[in-house]
Amino acid sequence: MTDEEYMRLALDEAGRAAALDEVPVGAVVVRRGEIIARAHNTRETGKCALDHAELLAIRDACRAAGGWRLNDTTLYVTLEPCPMCAGAILNARIDRVVFGARDPRFGAFGSLFNLNELPLNHKTEIKDGVLADESSDLLSSFFKRKRAAQADKGVETE
């Protein structure tokens, strides 16, 4: 499969998050051509700040791999990882990250800063912009709906 095909699977996961009224971010972990984990955001339903798609996918990938080192893996995620997720990616020794949309507010692989540039003992290869428009559109339409729902309730939004 290609990067675009794996990213479509991550977009499917993001759609599952949106259906739960979660921020639509999805992630897929692939090792040697085999999908070993997939996840989507569940912060609201799980009531946990740690329930980002990337962290959930990394947890499940570690279980599938039988250890915490995820060498020979690629993480596909629809939104550029935040600092927390970027740290987990580097700690898990993920070889490659492919993401869709950039995140100018929290992106830790180039948008806000690049954690990969710090003198850490692991670096990951980064490829950005894969199906970025689809990823951005999904996020934009989600937040547009959220703002409209808040306006309908008479709640002011930024």
Backbone as CSV, one residue per row, in Angstrom:
resi,resn,N_x,N_y,N_z,CA_x,CA_y,CA_z,C_x,C_y,C_z
1,MET,0.839,-1.194,0.000,0.000,0.000,0.000,0.876,1.247,0.000
2,THR,0.312,2.336,-0.464,1.033,3.610,-0.523,0.758,4.441,0.726
3,ASP,1.539,5.502,0.884,1.287,6.426,1.994,-0.136,6.973,1.935
4,GLU,-0.607,7.281,0.750,-1.962,7.824,0.601,-3.013,6.798,1.025
5,GLU,-2.800,5.551,0.682,-3.770,4.512,1.060,-3.812,4.308,2.584
6,TYR,-2.646,4.309,3.224,-2.630,4.200,4.681,-3.251,5.436,5.318
7,MET,-2.992,6.612,4.729,-3.577,7.832,5.277,-5.095,7.812,5.144
8,ARG,-5.616,7.209,4.109,-7.082,7.072,3.977,-7.647,6.248,5.138
9,LEU,-6.901,5.243,5.573,-7.326,4.462,6.737,-7.299,5.318,8.006
10,ALA,-6.289,6.172,8.122,-6.238,7.104,9.252,-7.416,8.085,9.179
11,LEU,-7.763,8.528,7.978,-8.931,9.399,7.808,-10.219,8.675,8.196
12,ASP,-10.308,7.388,7.910,-11.467,6.604,8.357,-11.561,6.629,9.881
13,GLU,-10.418,6.475,10.537,-10.394,6.550,12.005,-10.821,7.934,12.482
14,ALA,-10.359,8.974,11.797,-10.755,10.339,12.154,-12.272,10.506,12.027
15,GLY,-12.848,9.889,11.009,-14.299,9.924,10.848,-15.016,9.250,12.007
16,ARG,-14.429,8.186,12.535,-15.010,7.520,13.712,-14.991,8.465,14.920
17,ALA,-13.905,9.218,15.055,-13.832,10.194,16.143,-14.923,11.246,15.977
18,ALA,-15.083,11.770,14.775,-16.097,12.791,14.515,-17.490,12.262,14.847
19,ALA,-17.752,11.001,14.530,-19.058,10.404,14.824,-19.333,10.347,16.325
20,LEU,-18.276,10.363,17.122,-18.401,10.374,18.589,-18.364,11.796,19.146
21,ASP,-18.358,12.782,18.257,-18.231,14.203,18.621,-16.869,14.494,19.246
22,GLU,-15.872,13.761,18.781,-14.481,13.971,19.178,-13.774,14.742,18.072
23,VAL,-12.699,15.448,18.408,-11.898,16.097,17.373,-11.438,15.015,16.410
24,PRO,-11.721,15.182,15.117,-11.475,14.105,14.157,-10.006,13.936,13.760
25,VAL,-9.307,13.176,14.592,-7.927,12.808,14.308,-7.846,11.292,14.379
26,GLY,-7.209,10.705,13.374,-7.044,9.255,13.334,-5.600,8.880,13.092
27,ALA,-5.232,7.684,13.534,-3.849,7.213,13.400,-3.833,5.723,13.078
28,VAL,-2.808,5.338,12.313,-2.579,3.945,11.940,-1.082,3.675,12.067
29,VAL,-0.722,2.541,12.664,0.680,2.133,12.767,0.888,0.915,11.874
30,VAL,1.921,1.001,11.030,2.231,-0.055,10.070,3.651,-0.546,10.318
31,ARG,3.800,-1.862,10.351,5.134,-2.474,10.472,5.304,-3.451,9.320
32,ARG,6.312,-3.175,8.506,6.633,-4.043,7.361,5.396,-4.390,6.529
33,GLY,4.597,-3.377,6.243,3.425,-3.555,5.387,2.184,-4.078,6.079
34,GLU,2.268,-4.357,7.372,1.115,-4.877,8.112,0.620,-3.830,9.107
35,ILE,-0.689,-3.598,9.108,-1.281,-2.674,10.087,-1.303,-3.392,11.430
36,ILE,-0.626,-2.795,12.414,-0.592,-3.417,13.738,-1.433,-2.646,14.753
37,ALA,-1.868,-1.443,14.400,-2.728,-0.678,15.312,-3.412,0.450,14.547
38,ARG,-4.575,0.808,15.026,-5.303,1.966,14.517,-6.126,2.521,15.661
39,ALA,-6.297,3.841,15.650,-7.020,4.484,16.750,-7.500,5.865,16.308
40,HIS,-8.358,6.430,17.136,-8.846,7.796,16.921,-8.977,8.478,18.282
41,ASN,-9.088,9.799,18.244,-9.222,10.564,19.482,-10.422,10.097,20.290
42,THR,-10.227,9.996,21.608,-11.333,9.687,22.519,-11.212,10.494,23.814
43,ARG,-10.659,11.688,23.724,-10.480,12.499,24.938,-11.800,12.817,25.623
44,GLU,-12.815,13.163,24.861,-14.106,13.523,25.453,-14.816,12.298,26.007
45,THR,-14.921,11.253,25.214,-15.632,10.055,25.675,-14.848,9.325,26.756
46,GLY,-13.528,9.339,26.668,-12.692,8.676,27.665,-12.404,9.534,28.875
47,LYS,-12.736,10.820,28.780,-12.499,11.774,29.875,-11.042,11.768,30.324
48,CYS,-10.137,11.720,29.313,-8.707,11.651,29.628,-7.912,12.459,28.607
49,ALA,-7.112,13.383,29.086,-6.294,14.236,28.216,-5.279,13.443,27.402
50,LEU,-4.974,12.232,27.812,-3.981,11.418,27.118,-4.551,10.652,25.930
51,ASP,-5.849,10.662,25.741,-6.486,9.834,24.723,-6.417,10.433,23.322
52,HIS,-5.215,10.834,22.917,-4.974,11.275,21.544,-4.841,10.043,20.660
53,ALA,-5.216,10.175,19.410,-5.166,9.049,18.463,-3.774,8.418,18.432
54,GLU,-2.739,9.250,18.387,-1.373,8.723,18.298,-1.008,7.883,19.512
55,LEU,-1.331,8.379,20.712,-0.972,7.643,21.924,-1.720,6.322,22.022
56,LEU,-2.986,6.338,21.646,-3.767,5.098,21.676,-3.232,4.092,20.656
57,ALA,-2.868,4.587,19.480,-2.308,3.703,18.451,-0.947,3.157,18.885
58,ILE,-0.121,3.993,19.492,1.192,3.538,19.983,1.015,2.472,21.061
59,ARG,0.095,2.695,21.980,-0.161,1.701,23.031,-0.550,0.352,22.417
60,ASP,-1.483,0.391,21.485,-1.936,-0.856,20.862,-0.840,-1.492,20.010
61,ALA,-0.023,-0.669,19.358,1.078,-1.200,18.551,2.118,-1.879,19.446
62,CYS,2.395,-1.294,20.603,3.335,-1.914,21.544,2.826,-3.283,21.992
63,ARG,1.534,-3.357,22.255,0.939,-4.647,22.648,1.075,-5.659,21.510
64,ALA,0.784,-5.207,20.293,0.872,-6.113,19.128,2.305,-6.551,18.873
65,ALA,3.257,-5.637,19.110,4.667,-5.933,18.857,5.317,-6.700,20.009
66,GLY,4.679,-6.702,21.154,5.232,-7.402,22.308,6.346,-6.648,22.991
67,GLY,6.384,-5.347,22.840,7.404,-4.526,23.491,7.206,-3.058,23.164
68,TRP,7.972,-2.209,23.839,7.781,-0.776,23.680,8.550,-0.184,22.502
69,ARG,9.499,-0.888,21.966,10.279,-0.382,20.825,9.539,-0.710,19.531
70,LEU,9.178,0.325,18.810,8.426,0.149,17.566,9.300,0.407,16.345
71,ASN,10.490,-0.197,16.356,11.374,-0.103,15.191,10.659,-0.670,13.975
72,ASP,11.057,-0.217,12.807,10.481,-0.684,11.539,9.001,-0.356,11.413
73,THR,8.574,0.744,12.037,7.166,1.135,11.933,7.034,2.534,11.335
74,THR,5.868,2.756,10.766,5.452,4.075,10.304,4.128,4.391,10.969
75,LEU,4.026,5.600,11.504,2.783,6.095,12.070,2.165,7.059,11.073
76,TYR,0.946,6.789,10.671,0.170,7.677,9.808,-0.844,8.378,10.691
77,VAL,-0.870,9.702,10.642,-1.804,10.457,11.474,-2.305,11.657,10.678
78,THR,-3.571,11.966,10.852,-4.207,12.983,10.024,-3.816,14.404,10.395
79,LEU,-3.311,14.616,11.595,-2.908,15.946,12.062,-1.506,15.865,12.653
80,GLU,-0.706,16.864,12.394,0.650,16.922,12.950,0.611,16.687,14.459
81,PRO,1.450,15.796,14.973,1.445,15.494,16.404,1.800,16.692,17.277
82,CYS,1.151,16.730,18.445,1.425,17.740,19.465,2.723,17.361,20.201
83,PRO,3.215,18.206,21.106,4.447,17.867,21.838,4.363,16.553,22.614
84,MET,3.230,16.289,23.246,3.073,15.047,24.009,3.197,13.835,23.091
85,CYS,2.504,13.884,21.973,2.519,12.751,21.046,3.869,12.627,20.343
86,ALA,4.471,13.752,19.997,5.792,13.713,19.362,6.810,13.073,20.304
87,GLY,6.723,13.398,21.589,7.613,12.781,22.565,7.413,11.280,22.647
88,ALA,6.163,10.848,22.634,5.867,9.407,22.672,6.377,8.706,21.416
89,ILE,6.235,9.367,20.277,6.715,8.804,19.002,8.221,8.564,19.069
90,LEU,8.948,9.561,19.550,10.401,9.433,19.649,10.789,8.388,20.692
91,ASN,10.096,8.364,21.816,10.392,7.375,22.848,10.093,5.957,22.398
92,ALA,9.090,5.788,21.552,8.736,4.461,21.057,9.640,4.014,19.912
93,ARG,10.534,4.891,19.474,11.492,4.587,18.400,10.812,4.329,17.055
94,ILE,9.703,5.024,16.826,9.021,4.910,15.538,9.932,5.502,14.474
95,ASP,10.138,4.770,13.392,11.080,5.185,12.352,10.586,6.336,11.497
96,ARG,9.287,6.362,11.263,8.765,7.297,10.265,7.380,7.757,10.686
97,VAL,7.110,9.058,10.488,5.791,9.625,10.739,5.328,10.310,9.464
98,VAL,4.114,9.975,9.053,3.489,10.597,7.895,2.228,11.275,8.412
99,PHE,2.145,12.590,8.233,0.931,13.263,8.698,0.304,14.092,7.602
100,GLY,-0.973,14.389,7.804,-1.748,15.147,6.830,-1.624,16.636,7.042
101,ALA,-2.481,17.181,7.879,-2.562,18.631,8.089,-1.530,19.100,9.110
102,ARG,-0.999,20.276,8.853,-0.125,20.924,9.835,-0.984,21.517,10.947
103,ASP,-0.394,21.648,12.137,-1.091,22.226,13.285,-0.301,23.425,13.801
104,PRO,-0.667,24.631,13.341,0.106,25.819,13.721,0.032,26.162,15.204
105,ARG,-0.924,25.622,15.922,-1.069,25.937,17.350,-0.327,24.967,18.258
106,PHE,-0.226,23.681,17.848,0.387,22.671,18.710,1.386,21.769,18.002
107,GLY,1.575,21.928,16.705,2.410,21.017,15.932,3.859,20.987,16.381
108,ALA,4.333,19.785,16.707,5.688,19.634,17.261,6.671,18.985,16.299
109,PHE,6.284,18.857,15.017,7.205,18.350,14.006,7.350,19.362,12.876
110,GLY,7.408,20.636,13.231,7.703,21.649,12.234,6.856,22.895,12.260
111,SER,5.620,22.816,12.683,4.760,24.000,12.623,5.043,24.983,13.746
112,LEU,4.930,24.541,14.981,5.215,25.392,16.130,6.704,25.326,16.470
113,PHE,7.221,24.133,16.501,8.650,23.846,16.662,8.860,22.419,16.188
114,ASN,10.114,21.957,16.199,10.391,20.612,15.721,11.162,19.833,16.786
115,LEU,10.452,18.990,17.501,11.070,18.174,18.550,12.160,17.276,17.982
116,ASN,12.036,16.940,16.738,13.003,16.084,16.055,14.382,16.758,15.926
117,GLU,14.429,18.069,16.077,15.691,18.802,15.949,16.481,18.883,17.255
118,LEU,15.877,18.491,18.354,16.586,18.515,19.635,17.599,17.375,19.682
119,PRO,18.638,17.500,20.503,19.676,16.459,20.558,19.229,15.236,21.360
120,LEU,18.203,14.588,20.873,17.696,13.377,21.512,18.357,12.160,20.872
121,ASN,18.203,11.000,21.511,18.884,9.810,21.008,18.135,9.110,19.876
122,HIS,16.989,9.614,19.486,16.253,9.029,18.366,15.688,10.149,17.507
123,LYS,15.726,9.958,16.234,15.105,10.856,15.259,14.139,10.016,14.442
124,THR,13.074,10.652,13.999,12.138,9.972,13.131,12.066,10.713,11.810
125,GLU,11.904,9.988,10.750,11.733,10.609,9.439,10.308,11.176,9.387
126,ILE,10.176,12.401,8.901,8.877,13.073,8.832,8.500,13.311,7.377
127,LYS,7.267,12.960,7.053,6.687,13.314,5.749,5.344,13.967,6.039
128,ASP,5.196,15.197,5.611,3.953,15.907,5.893,3.179,16.192,4.615
129,GLY,1.929,16.600,4.786,1.111,17.021,3.661,0.419,15.908,2.892
130,VAL,0.459,14.673,3.382,-0.201,13.579,2.682,-1.706,13.656,2.966
131,LEU,-2.477,13.872,1.915,-3.922,14.088,2.009,-4.248,15.213,2.997
132,ALA,-3.418,16.249,2.958,-3.576,17.380,3.872,-4.917,18.080,3.693
133,ASP,-5.373,18.253,2.459,-6.649,18.934,2.234,-7.803,18.166,2.855
134,GLU,-7.819,16.852,2.676,-8.880,16.034,3.257,-8.844,16.106,4.777
135,SER,-7.646,16.047,5.343,-7.502,16.124,6.801,-7.961,17.482,7.315
136,SER,-7.535,18.541,6.656,-7.921,19.905,7.055,-9.415,20.118,6.918
137,ASP,-9.985,19.634,5.824,-11.425,19.798,5.597,-12.241,19.111,6.688
138,LEU,-11.814,17.920,7.078,-12.519,17.188,8.128,-12.487,17.969,9.442
139,LEU,-11.322,18.497,9.780,-11.196,19.297,11.002,-11.999,20.585,10.913
140,SER,-11.898,21.280,9.798,-12.612,22.552,9.624,-14.118,22.372,9.727
141,SER,-14.642,21.362,9.060,-16.089,21.149,9.101,-16.545,20.741,10.502
142,PHE,-15.723,19.986,11.210,-16.052,19.608,12.589,-16.173,20.854,13.466
143,PHE,-15.159,21.710,13.419,-15.179,22.901,14.274,-16.243,23.902,13.837
144,LYS,-16.544,23.950,12.560,-17.629,24.804,12.075,-18.962,24.346,12.669
145,ARG,-19.189,23.032,12.678,-20.410,22.480,13.283,-20.464,22.767,14.776
146,LYS,-19.321,22.629,15.450,-19.278,22.887,16.894,-19.612,24.353,17.192
147,ARG,-19.029,25.274,16.411,-19.308,26.701,16.618,-20.777,27.007,16.337
148,ALA,-21.339,26.412,15.287,-22.745,26.642,14.955,-23.648,26.120,16.073
149,ALA,-23.326,24.965,16.620,-24.118,24.402,17.716,-24.051,25.299,18.943
150,GLN,-22.880,25.832,19.216,-22.735,26.748,20.355,-23.525,28.033,20.115
151,ALA,-23.485,28.550,18.890,-24.226,29.764,18.554,-25.727,29.529,18.706
152,ASP,-26.196,28.352,18.301,-27.615,28.011,18.433,-28.044,27.972,19.889
153,LYS,-27.105,27.663,20.769,-27.394,27.632,22.212,-27.231,29.014,22.852
154,GLY,-26.776,29.992,22.043,-26.560,31.332,22.559,-25.244,31.517,23.267
155,VAL,-24.318,30.596,23.048,-22.993,30.681,23.667,-22.070,31.414,22.700
156,GLU,-21.359,32.413,23.217,-20.415,33.146,22.368,-19.179,32.299,22.134
157,THR,-18.670,32.371,20.897,-17.424,31.671,20.585,-16.400,32.694,20.150
158,GLU,-15.147,32.279,20.143,-14.055,33.181,19.761,-14.190,33.617,18.330
